[in-house]
């Protein structure tokens, strides 16, 4: 378990080498040629997730000096303990092509 580290911050926003964990995953997706990314978060974490990134990294391009070519959209799901399959089912209307989990 990661308590107390995750008492106030979602796991994906924990910093490693001064960057939230999710940035490393986004960087790899962009380098792999991905264009659109949905980040599925619990409803209670949505505003915290967006606020944290925009306040902490307001001019951050994530991937060096050039702007990111990746379109990232945060999709909130109900605040229950849904697993991966249930979370995907919740946002399935937004998935129009092949996807990676």
PDB file of N, CA and C in Angstrom:
ATOM      1  N   UNK A   1       0.827  -1.188   0.000  1.00  0.00           N
ATOM      2  CA  UNK A   1       0.000   0.000   0.000  1.00  0.00           C
ATOM      3  C   UNK A   1       0.866   1.244   0.000  1.00  0.00           C
ATOM      4  N   UNK A   2       0.291   2.327  -0.494  1.00  0.00           N
ATOM      5  CA  UNK A   2       1.051   3.558  -0.643  1.00  0.00           C
ATOM      6  C   UNK A   2       0.603   4.663   0.318  1.00  0.00           C
ATOM      7  N   UNK A   3      -0.156   4.284   1.329  1.00  0.00           N
ATOM      8  CA  UNK A   3      -0.560   5.286   2.323  1.00  0.00           C
ATOM      9  C   UNK A   3       0.649   5.656   3.161  1.00  0.00           C
ATOM     10  N   UNK A   4       0.831   6.843   3.581  1.00  0.00           N
ATOM     11  CA  UNK A   4      -0.012   8.025   3.454  1.00  0.00           C
ATOM     12  C   UNK A   4       0.252   8.837   2.186  1.00  0.00           C
ATOM     13  N   UNK A   5       1.092   8.353   1.281  1.00  0.00           N
ATOM     14  CA  UNK A   5       1.425   9.111   0.070  1.00  0.00           C
ATOM     15  C   UNK A   5       0.209   9.449  -0.785  1.00  0.00           C
ATOM     16  N   UNK A   6      -0.777   8.567  -0.794  1.00  0.00           N
ATOM     17  CA  UNK A   6      -1.935   8.775  -1.658  1.00  0.00           C
ATOM     18  C   UNK A   6      -3.169   9.253  -0.890  1.00  0.00           C
ATOM     19  N   UNK A   7      -2.961   9.746   0.312  1.00  0.00           N
ATOM     20  CA  UNK A   7      -4.099  10.266   1.083  1.00  0.00           C
ATOM     21  C   UNK A   7      -4.721  11.484   0.402  1.00  0.00           C
ATOM     22  N   UNK A   8      -3.909  12.328  -0.204  1.00  0.00           N
ATOM     23  CA  UNK A   8      -4.401  13.564  -0.807  1.00  0.00           C
ATOM     24  C   UNK A   8      -4.108  13.693  -2.297  1.00  0.00           C
ATOM     25  N   UNK A   9      -3.405  12.729  -2.867  1.00  0.00           N
ATOM     26  CA  UNK A   9      -3.014  12.801  -4.274  1.00  0.00           C
ATOM     27  C   UNK A   9      -3.278  11.443  -4.928  1.00  0.00           C
ATOM     28  N   UNK A  10      -3.930  11.430  -6.104  1.00  0.00           N
ATOM     29  CA  UNK A  10      -4.108  10.158  -6.820  1.00  0.00           C
ATOM     30  C   UNK A  10      -2.746   9.545  -7.171  1.00  0.00           C
ATOM     31  N   UNK A  11      -2.684   8.238  -7.221  1.00  0.00           N
ATOM     32  CA  UNK A  11      -1.418   7.544  -7.507  1.00  0.00           C
ATOM     33  C   UNK A  11      -0.756   8.053  -8.785  1.00  0.00           C
ATOM     34  N   UNK A  12      -1.547   8.311  -9.803  1.00  0.00           N
ATOM     35  CA  UNK A  12      -0.979   8.749 -11.083  1.00  0.00           C
ATOM     36  C   UNK A  12      -0.326  10.118 -11.001  1.00  0.00           C
ATOM     37  N   UNK A  13      -0.583  10.870  -9.933  1.00  0.00           N
ATOM     38  CA  UNK A  13       0.012  12.187  -9.771  1.00  0.00           C
ATOM     39  C   UNK A  13       1.179  12.204  -8.791  1.00  0.00           C
ATOM     40  N   UNK A  14       1.520  11.058  -8.237  1.00  0.00           N
ATOM     41  CA  UNK A  14       2.708  10.994  -7.378  1.00  0.00           C
ATOM     42  C   UNK A  14       3.930  11.304  -8.227  1.00  0.00           C
ATOM     43  N   UNK A  15       4.812  12.102  -7.684  1.00  0.00           N
ATOM     44  CA  UNK A  15       5.977  12.529  -8.463  1.00  0.00           C
ATOM     45  C   UNK A  15       7.160  11.581  -8.311  1.00  0.00           C
ATOM     46  N   UNK A  16       7.799  11.336  -9.442  1.00  0.00           N
ATOM     47  CA  UNK A  16       9.046  10.595  -9.522  1.00  0.00           C
ATOM     48  C   UNK A  16       9.958  11.443 -10.395  1.00  0.00           C
ATOM     49  N   UNK A  17      11.106  11.827  -9.876  1.00  0.00           N
ATOM     50  CA  UNK A  17      12.033  12.704 -10.600  1.00  0.00           C
ATOM     51  C   UNK A  17      11.348  14.001 -11.040  1.00  0.00           C
ATOM     52  N   UNK A  18      10.580  14.576 -10.132  1.00  0.00           N
ATOM     53  CA  UNK A  18       9.903  15.866 -10.331  1.00  0.00           C
ATOM     54  C   UNK A  18       8.814  15.870 -11.401  1.00  0.00           C
ATOM     55  N   UNK A  19       8.309  14.726 -11.766  1.00  0.00           N
ATOM     56  CA  UNK A  19       7.214  14.622 -12.725  1.00  0.00           C
ATOM     57  C   UNK A  19       6.186  13.626 -12.193  1.00  0.00           C
ATOM     58  N   UNK A  20       4.893  13.926 -12.398  1.00  0.00           N
ATOM     59  CA  UNK A  20       3.881  12.936 -12.027  1.00  0.00           C
ATOM     60  C   UNK A  20       4.074  11.665 -12.855  1.00  0.00           C
ATOM     61  N   UNK A  21       3.774  10.534 -12.261  1.00  0.00           N
ATOM     62  CA  UNK A  21       3.937   9.247 -12.945  1.00  0.00           C
ATOM     63  C   UNK A  21       3.255   9.221 -14.311  1.00  0.00           C
ATOM     64  N   UNK A  22       2.093   9.827 -14.414  1.00  0.00           N
ATOM     65  CA  UNK A  22       1.349   9.747 -15.674  1.00  0.00           C
ATOM     66  C   UNK A  22       2.079  10.407 -16.839  1.00  0.00           C
ATOM     67  N   UNK A  23       2.919  11.386 -16.574  1.00  0.00           N
ATOM     68  CA  UNK A  23       3.641  12.032 -17.665  1.00  0.00           C
ATOM     69  C   UNK A  23       4.573  11.062 -18.388  1.00  0.00           C
ATOM     70  N   UNK A  24       5.159  10.133 -17.667  1.00  0.00           N
ATOM     71  CA  UNK A  24       6.060   9.165 -18.306  1.00  0.00           C
ATOM     72  C   UNK A  24       5.273   8.253 -19.255  1.00  0.00           C
ATOM     73  N   UNK A  25       4.078   7.880 -18.845  1.00  0.00           N
ATOM     74  CA  UNK A  25       3.243   7.047 -19.707  1.00  0.00           C
ATOM     75  C   UNK A  25       2.783   7.825 -20.936  1.00  0.00           C
ATOM     76  N   UNK A  26       2.408   9.087 -20.730  1.00  0.00           N
ATOM     77  CA  UNK A  26       1.983   9.915 -21.863  1.00  0.00           C
ATOM     78  C   UNK A  26       3.124  10.139 -22.843  1.00  0.00           C
ATOM     79  N   UNK A  27       4.310  10.322 -22.319  1.00  0.00           N
ATOM     80  CA  UNK A  27       5.471  10.514 -23.177  1.00  0.00           C
ATOM     81  C   UNK A  27       5.694   9.292 -24.064  1.00  0.00           C
ATOM     82  N   UNK A  28       5.599   8.109 -23.477  1.00  0.00           N
ATOM     83  CA  UNK A  28       5.774   6.887 -24.258  1.00  0.00           C
ATOM     84  C   UNK A  28       4.677   6.719 -25.304  1.00  0.00           C
ATOM     85  N   UNK A  29       3.448   7.086 -24.951  1.00  0.00           N
ATOM     86  CA  UNK A  29       2.357   7.003 -25.920  1.00  0.00           C
ATOM     87  C   UNK A  29       2.594   7.942 -27.095  1.00  0.00           C
ATOM     88  N   UNK A  30       3.032   9.157 -26.806  1.00  0.00           N
ATOM     89  CA  UNK A  30       3.291  10.095 -27.890  1.00  0.00           C
ATOM     90  C   UNK A  30       4.437   9.612 -28.781  1.00  0.00           C
ATOM     91  N   UNK A  31       5.497   9.127 -28.153  1.00  0.00           N
ATOM     92  CA  UNK A  31       6.629   8.625 -28.946  1.00  0.00           C
ATOM     93  C   UNK A  31       6.239   7.419 -29.793  1.00  0.00           C
ATOM     94  N   UNK A  32       5.207   6.707 -29.367  1.00  0.00           N
ATOM     95  CA  UNK A  32       4.733   5.546 -30.119  1.00  0.00           C
ATOM     96  C   UNK A  32       3.775   5.931 -31.242  1.00  0.00           C
ATOM     97  N   UNK A  33       3.436   7.212 -31.331  1.00  0.00           N
ATOM     98  CA  UNK A  33       2.576   7.671 -32.406  1.00  0.00           C
ATOM     99  C   UNK A  33       1.119   7.861 -32.032  1.00  0.00           C
ATOM    100  N   UNK A  34       0.776   7.699 -30.767  1.00  0.00           N
ATOM    101  CA  UNK A  34      -0.613   7.922 -30.350  1.00  0.00           C
ATOM    102  C   UNK A  34      -0.967   9.391 -30.536  1.00  0.00           C
ATOM    103  N   UNK A  35      -2.204   9.643 -30.875  1.00  0.00           N
ATOM    104  CA  UNK A  35      -2.663  11.021 -31.081  1.00  0.00           C
ATOM    105  C   UNK A  35      -3.662  11.460 -30.016  1.00  0.00           C
ATOM    106  N   UNK A  36      -4.511  10.542 -29.572  1.00  0.00           N
ATOM    107  CA  UNK A  36      -5.557  10.845 -28.601  1.00  0.00           C
ATOM    108  C   UNK A  36      -5.464   9.892 -27.426  1.00  0.00           C
ATOM    109  N   UNK A  37      -5.613  10.452 -26.227  1.00  0.00           N
ATOM    110  CA  UNK A  37      -5.548   9.638 -25.014  1.00  0.00           C
ATOM    111  C   UNK A  37      -6.710  10.023 -24.109  1.00  0.00           C
ATOM    112  N   UNK A  38      -7.402   9.037 -23.600  1.00  0.00           N
ATOM    113  CA  UNK A  38      -8.400   9.235 -22.560  1.00  0.00           C
ATOM    114  C   UNK A  38      -7.768   8.793 -21.255  1.00  0.00           C
ATOM    115  N   UNK A  39      -7.812   9.644 -20.268  1.00  0.00           N
ATOM    116  CA  UNK A  39      -7.360   9.293 -18.932  1.00  0.00           C
ATOM    117  C   UNK A  39      -8.619   9.145 -18.092  1.00  0.00           C
ATOM    118  N   UNK A  40      -8.908   7.931 -17.654  1.00  0.00           N
ATOM    119  CA  UNK A  40     -10.119   7.645 -16.899  1.00  0.00           C
ATOM    120  C   UNK A  40      -9.802   7.786 -15.414  1.00  0.00           C
ATOM    121  N   UNK A  41     -10.552   8.669 -14.744  1.00  0.00           N
ATOM    122  CA  UNK A  41     -10.330   8.935 -13.319  1.00  0.00           C
ATOM    123  C   UNK A  41     -11.656   8.906 -12.583  1.00  0.00           C
ATOM    124  N   UNK A  42     -11.596   8.704 -11.278  1.00  0.00           N
ATOM    125  CA  UNK A  42     -12.801   8.777 -10.458  1.00  0.00           C
ATOM    126  C   UNK A  42     -13.305  10.213 -10.457  1.00  0.00           C
ATOM    127  N   UNK A  43     -14.625  10.386 -10.386  1.00  0.00           N
ATOM    128  CA  UNK A  43     -15.212  11.727 -10.409  1.00  0.00           C
ATOM    129  C   UNK A  43     -14.588  12.654  -9.370  1.00  0.00           C
ATOM    130  N   UNK A  44     -14.362  12.152  -8.182  1.00  0.00           N
ATOM    131  CA  UNK A  44     -13.785  12.989  -7.127  1.00  0.00           C
ATOM    132  C   UNK A  44     -12.361  13.427  -7.443  1.00  0.00           C
ATOM    133  N   UNK A  45     -11.656  12.685  -8.271  1.00  0.00           N
ATOM    134  CA  UNK A  45     -10.271  13.007  -8.607  1.00  0.00           C
ATOM    135  C   UNK A  45     -10.157  13.889  -9.857  1.00  0.00           C
ATOM    136  N   UNK A  46     -11.223  14.044 -10.608  1.00  0.00           N
ATOM    137  CA  UNK A  46     -11.142  14.763 -11.882  1.00  0.00           C
ATOM    138  C   UNK A  46     -10.623  16.187 -11.711  1.00  0.00           C
ATOM    139  N   UNK A  47     -11.266  16.970 -10.870  1.00  0.00           N
ATOM    140  CA  UNK A  47     -10.846  18.365 -10.735  1.00  0.00           C
ATOM    141  C   UNK A  47      -9.464  18.458 -10.112  1.00  0.00           C
ATOM    142  N   UNK A  48      -9.167  17.570  -9.172  1.00  0.00           N
ATOM    143  CA  UNK A  48      -7.841  17.571  -8.558  1.00  0.00           C
ATOM    144  C   UNK A  48      -6.781  17.257  -9.607  1.00  0.00           C
ATOM    145  N   UNK A  49      -7.068  16.313 -10.452  1.00  0.00           N
ATOM    146  CA  UNK A  49      -6.136  15.918 -11.501  1.00  0.00           C
ATOM    147  C   UNK A  49      -5.873  17.077 -12.453  1.00  0.00           C
ATOM    148  N   UNK A  50      -6.927  17.684 -12.960  1.00  0.00           N
ATOM    149  CA  UNK A  50      -6.790  18.788 -13.901  1.00  0.00           C
ATOM    150  C   UNK A  50      -6.152  20.002 -13.217  1.00  0.00           C
ATOM    151  N   UNK A  51      -6.612  20.344 -12.027  1.00  0.00           N
ATOM    152  CA  UNK A  51      -6.065  21.495 -11.297  1.00  0.00           C
ATOM    153  C   UNK A  51      -4.587  21.316 -10.992  1.00  0.00           C
ATOM    154  N   UNK A  52      -4.242  20.139 -10.539  1.00  0.00           N
ATOM    155  CA  UNK A  52      -2.851  19.880 -10.172  1.00  0.00           C
ATOM    156  C   UNK A  52      -1.927  20.114 -11.365  1.00  0.00           C
ATOM    157  N   UNK A  53      -2.286  19.577 -12.488  1.00  0.00           N
ATOM    158  CA  UNK A  53      -1.426  19.690 -13.672  1.00  0.00           C
ATOM    159  C   UNK A  53      -1.374  21.128 -14.188  1.00  0.00           C
ATOM    160  N   UNK A  54      -2.508  21.809 -14.264  1.00  0.00           N
ATOM    161  CA  UNK A  54      -2.495  23.168 -14.810  1.00  0.00           C
ATOM    162  C   UNK A  54      -1.808  24.160 -13.878  1.00  0.00           C
ATOM    163  N   UNK A  55      -1.892  23.936 -12.578  1.00  0.00           N
ATOM    164  CA  UNK A  55      -1.215  24.836 -11.638  1.00  0.00           C
ATOM    165  C   UNK A  55       0.269  24.533 -11.529  1.00  0.00           C
ATOM    166  N   UNK A  56       0.587  23.280 -11.475  1.00  0.00           N
ATOM    167  CA  UNK A  56       1.982  22.890 -11.263  1.00  0.00           C
ATOM    168  C   UNK A  56       2.821  23.036 -12.529  1.00  0.00           C
ATOM    169  N   UNK A  57       2.222  22.747 -13.660  1.00  0.00           N
ATOM    170  CA  UNK A  57       2.932  22.778 -14.935  1.00  0.00           C
ATOM    171  C   UNK A  57       2.165  23.621 -15.949  1.00  0.00           C
ATOM    172  N   UNK A  58       1.944  24.903 -15.679  1.00  0.00           N
ATOM    173  CA  UNK A  58       1.107  25.698 -16.584  1.00  0.00           C
ATOM    174  C   UNK A  58       1.669  25.840 -17.989  1.00  0.00           C
ATOM    175  N   UNK A  59       2.980  25.800 -18.141  1.00  0.00           N
ATOM    176  CA  UNK A  59       3.574  25.943 -19.477  1.00  0.00           C
ATOM    177  C   UNK A  59       4.356  24.701 -19.862  1.00  0.00           C
ATOM    178  N   UNK A  60       4.105  23.633 -19.164  1.00  0.00           N
ATOM    179  CA  UNK A  60       4.850  22.404 -19.391  1.00  0.00           C
ATOM    180  C   UNK A  60       4.422  21.763 -20.698  1.00  0.00           C
ATOM    181  N   UNK A  61       5.359  21.481 -21.548  1.00  0.00           N
ATOM    182  CA  UNK A  61       5.050  20.801 -22.799  1.00  0.00           C
ATOM    183  C   UNK A  61       5.170  19.290 -22.642  1.00  0.00           C
ATOM    184  N   UNK A  62       5.527  18.847 -21.478  1.00  0.00           N
ATOM    185  CA  UNK A  62       5.652  17.441 -21.107  1.00  0.00           C
ATOM    186  C   UNK A  62       6.843  16.775 -21.777  1.00  0.00           C
ATOM    187  N   UNK A  63       7.068  17.038 -23.039  1.00  0.00           N
ATOM    188  CA  UNK A  63       8.030  16.275 -23.815  1.00  0.00           C
ATOM    189  C   UNK A  63       9.192  17.119 -24.316  1.00  0.00           C
ATOM    190  N   UNK A  64       9.669  18.060 -23.545  1.00  0.00           N
ATOM    191  CA  UNK A  64      10.796  18.866 -23.970  1.00  0.00           C
ATOM    192  C   UNK A  64      10.349  20.239 -24.440  1.00  0.00           C
ATOM    193  N   UNK A  65      11.027  20.748 -25.450  1.00  0.00           N
ATOM    194  CA  UNK A  65      10.781  22.118 -25.889  1.00  0.00           C
ATOM    195  C   UNK A  65       9.618  22.271 -26.868  1.00  0.00           C
ATOM    196  N   UNK A  66       9.216  21.205 -27.519  1.00  0.00           N
ATOM    197  CA  UNK A  66       8.142  21.345 -28.503  1.00  0.00           C
ATOM    198  C   UNK A  66       6.806  20.993 -27.859  1.00  0.00           C
ATOM    199  N   UNK A  67       5.729  21.637 -28.301  1.00  0.00           N
ATOM    200  CA  UNK A  67       4.413  21.328 -27.746  1.00  0.00           C
ATOM    201  C   UNK A  67       4.026  19.874 -28.017  1.00  0.00           C
ATOM    202  N   UNK A  68       3.289  19.324 -27.112  1.00  0.00           N
ATOM    203  CA  UNK A  68       2.848  17.944 -27.262  1.00  0.00           C
ATOM    204  C   UNK A  68       1.870  17.818 -28.420  1.00  0.00           C
ATOM    205  N   UNK A  69       1.982  16.739 -29.171  1.00  0.00           N
ATOM    206  CA  UNK A  69       1.058  16.448 -30.259  1.00  0.00           C
ATOM    207  C   UNK A  69      -0.069  15.554 -29.772  1.00  0.00           C
ATOM    208  N   UNK A  70      -0.060  15.267 -28.497  1.00  0.00           N
ATOM    209  CA  UNK A  70      -1.011  14.348 -27.899  1.00  0.00           C
ATOM    210  C   UNK A  70      -2.215  15.114 -27.366  1.00  0.00           C
ATOM    211  N   UNK A  71      -3.402  14.683 -27.738  1.00  0.00           N
ATOM    212  CA  UNK A  71      -4.630  15.269 -27.196  1.00  0.00           C
ATOM    213  C   UNK A  71      -5.065  14.388 -26.034  1.00  0.00           C
ATOM    214  N   UNK A  72      -5.049  14.962 -24.829  1.00  0.00           N
ATOM    215  CA  UNK A  72      -5.393  14.210 -23.624  1.00  0.00           C
ATOM    216  C   UNK A  72      -6.726  14.702 -23.099  1.00  0.00           C
ATOM    217  N   UNK A  73      -7.642  13.770 -22.887  1.00  0.00           N
ATOM    218  CA  UNK A  73      -8.958  14.107 -22.345  1.00  0.00           C
ATOM    219  C   UNK A  73      -9.199  13.293 -21.083  1.00  0.00           C
ATOM    220  N   UNK A  74      -9.606  13.968 -20.038  1.00  0.00           N
ATOM    221  CA  UNK A  74      -9.892  13.305 -18.766  1.00  0.00           C
ATOM    222  C   UNK A  74     -11.365  12.902 -18.765  1.00  0.00           C
ATOM    223  N   UNK A  75     -11.622  11.623 -18.519  1.00  0.00           N
ATOM    224  CA  UNK A  75     -12.992  11.106 -18.468  1.00  0.00           C
ATOM    225  C   UNK A  75     -13.300  10.621 -17.056  1.00  0.00           C
ATOM    226  N   UNK A  76     -14.223  11.280 -16.382  1.00  0.00           N
ATOM    227  CA  UNK A  76     -14.569  10.850 -15.026  1.00  0.00           C
ATOM    228  C   UNK A  76     -15.534   9.672 -15.044  1.00  0.00           C
ATOM    229  N   UNK A  77     -15.396   8.806 -14.064  1.00  0.00           N
ATOM    230  CA  UNK A  77     -16.314   7.685 -13.869  1.00  0.00           C
ATOM    231  C   UNK A  77     -16.844   7.779 -12.442  1.00  0.00           C
ATOM    232  N   UNK A  78     -17.942   7.093 -12.138  1.00  0.00           N
ATOM    233  CA  UNK A  78     -18.483   7.131 -10.770  1.00  0.00           C
ATOM    234  C   UNK A  78     -17.431   6.711  -9.741  1.00  0.00           C
ATOM    235  N   UNK A  79     -17.564   7.232  -8.545  1.00  0.00           N
ATOM    236  CA  UNK A  79     -16.587   6.995  -7.482  1.00  0.00           C
ATOM    237  C   UNK A  79     -16.778   5.662  -6.778  1.00  0.00           C
ATOM    238  N   UNK A  80     -16.909   4.621  -7.524  1.00  0.00           N
ATOM    239  CA  UNK A  80     -17.003   3.292  -6.923  1.00  0.00           C
ATOM    240  C   UNK A  80     -15.700   2.561  -7.191  1.00  0.00           C
ATOM    241  N   UNK A  81     -15.613   1.385  -6.706  1.00  0.00           N
ATOM    242  CA  UNK A  81     -14.377   0.617  -6.907  1.00  0.00           C
ATOM    243  C   UNK A  81     -14.496  -0.259  -8.154  1.00  0.00           C
ATOM    244  N   UNK A  82     -14.749   0.366  -9.285  1.00  0.00           N
ATOM    245  CA  UNK A  82     -14.843  -0.363 -10.544  1.00  0.00           C
ATOM    246  C   UNK A  82     -13.476  -0.890 -10.944  1.00  0.00           C
ATOM    247  N   UNK A  83     -13.468  -2.038 -11.542  1.00  0.00           N
ATOM    248  CA  UNK A  83     -12.229  -2.573 -12.083  1.00  0.00           C
ATOM    249  C   UNK A  83     -12.012  -2.023 -13.484  1.00  0.00           C
ATOM    250  N   UNK A  84     -10.954  -2.491 -14.132  1.00  0.00           N
ATOM    251  CA  UNK A  84     -10.613  -1.998 -15.465  1.00  0.00           C
ATOM    252  C   UNK A  84     -11.730  -2.249 -16.465  1.00  0.00           C
ATOM    253  N   UNK A  85     -12.279  -3.451 -16.493  1.00  0.00           N
ATOM    254  CA  UNK A  85     -13.332  -3.782 -17.462  1.00  0.00           C
ATOM    255  C   UNK A  85     -14.572  -2.924 -17.239  1.00  0.00           C
ATOM    256  N   UNK A  86     -14.993  -2.746 -15.994  1.00  0.00           N
ATOM    257  CA  UNK A  86     -16.164  -1.914 -15.715  1.00  0.00           C
ATOM    258  C   UNK A  86     -15.904  -0.453 -16.070  1.00  0.00           C
ATOM    259  N   UNK A  87     -14.696   0.020 -15.833  1.00  0.00           N
ATOM    260  CA  UNK A  87     -14.349   1.398 -16.189  1.00  0.00           C
ATOM    261  C   UNK A  87     -14.426   1.577 -17.700  1.00  0.00           C
ATOM    262  N   UNK A  88     -13.922   0.608 -18.445  1.00  0.00           N
ATOM    263  CA  UNK A  88     -13.992   0.671 -19.915  1.00  0.00           C
ATOM    264  C   UNK A  88     -15.434   0.635 -20.392  1.00  0.00           C
ATOM    265  N   UNK A  89     -16.241  -0.178 -19.746  1.00  0.00           N
ATOM    266  CA  UNK A  89     -17.651  -0.257 -20.116  1.00  0.00           C
ATOM    267  C   UNK A  89     -18.332   1.096 -19.895  1.00  0.00           C
ATOM    268  N   UNK A  90     -17.953   1.786 -18.844  1.00  0.00           N
ATOM    269  CA  UNK A  90     -18.528   3.089 -18.526  1.00  0.00           C
ATOM    270  C   UNK A  90     -18.220   4.124 -19.609  1.00  0.00           C
ATOM    271  N   UNK A  91     -17.040   4.069 -20.195  1.00  0.00           N
ATOM    272  CA  UNK A  91     -16.642   5.057 -21.217  1.00  0.00           C
ATOM    273  C   UNK A  91     -16.695   4.479 -22.632  1.00  0.00           C
ATOM    274  N   UNK A  92     -17.261   3.319 -22.800  1.00  0.00           N
ATOM    275  CA  UNK A  92     -17.241   2.631 -24.104  1.00  0.00           C
ATOM    276  C   UNK A  92     -17.857   3.447 -25.230  1.00  0.00           C
ATOM    277  N   UNK A  93     -18.791   4.314 -24.932  1.00  0.00           N
ATOM    278  CA  UNK A  93     -19.388   5.146 -25.960  1.00  0.00           C
ATOM    279  C   UNK A  93     -18.394   6.114 -26.589  1.00  0.00           C
ATOM    280  N   UNK A  94     -17.303   6.385 -25.905  1.00  0.00           N
ATOM    281  CA  UNK A  94     -16.271   7.299 -26.409  1.00  0.00           C
ATOM    282  C   UNK A  94     -15.207   6.577 -27.224  1.00  0.00           C
ATOM    283  N   UNK A  95     -15.170   5.252 -27.152  1.00  0.00           N
ATOM    284  CA  UNK A  95     -14.147   4.471 -27.855  1.00  0.00           C
ATOM    285  C   UNK A  95     -14.656   4.130 -29.247  1.00  0.00           C
ATOM    286  N   UNK A  96     -14.009   4.705 -30.252  1.00  0.00           N
ATOM    287  CA  UNK A  96     -14.475   4.497 -31.625  1.00  0.00           C
ATOM    288  C   UNK A  96     -13.496   3.683 -32.456  1.00  0.00           C
ATOM    289  N   UNK A  97     -12.321   3.421 -31.909  1.00  0.00           N
ATOM    290  CA  UNK A  97     -11.298   2.653 -32.633  1.00  0.00           C
ATOM    291  C   UNK A  97     -10.622   1.693 -31.677  1.00  0.00           C
ATOM    292  N   UNK A  98      -9.606   1.016 -32.202  1.00  0.00           N
ATOM    293  CA  UNK A  98      -8.799   0.149 -31.346  1.00  0.00           C
ATOM    294  C   UNK A  98      -8.181   0.999 -30.244  1.00  0.00           C
ATOM    295  N   UNK A  99      -7.917   0.392 -29.106  1.00  0.00           N
ATOM    296  CA  UNK A  99      -7.363   1.131 -27.993  1.00  0.00           C
ATOM    297  C   UNK A  99      -6.408   0.260 -27.177  1.00  0.00           C
ATOM    298  N   UNK A 100      -5.613   0.909 -26.365  1.00  0.00           N
ATOM    299  CA  UNK A 100      -4.672   0.247 -25.493  1.00  0.00           C
ATOM    300  C   UNK A 100      -5.045   0.586 -24.061  1.00  0.00           C
ATOM    301  N   UNK A 101      -4.984  -0.411 -23.187  1.00  0.00           N
ATOM    302  CA  UNK A 101      -5.279  -0.180 -21.765  1.00  0.00           C
ATOM    303  C   UNK A 101      -3.979  -0.118 -21.013  1.00  0.00           C
TER     304      UNK A 101
END
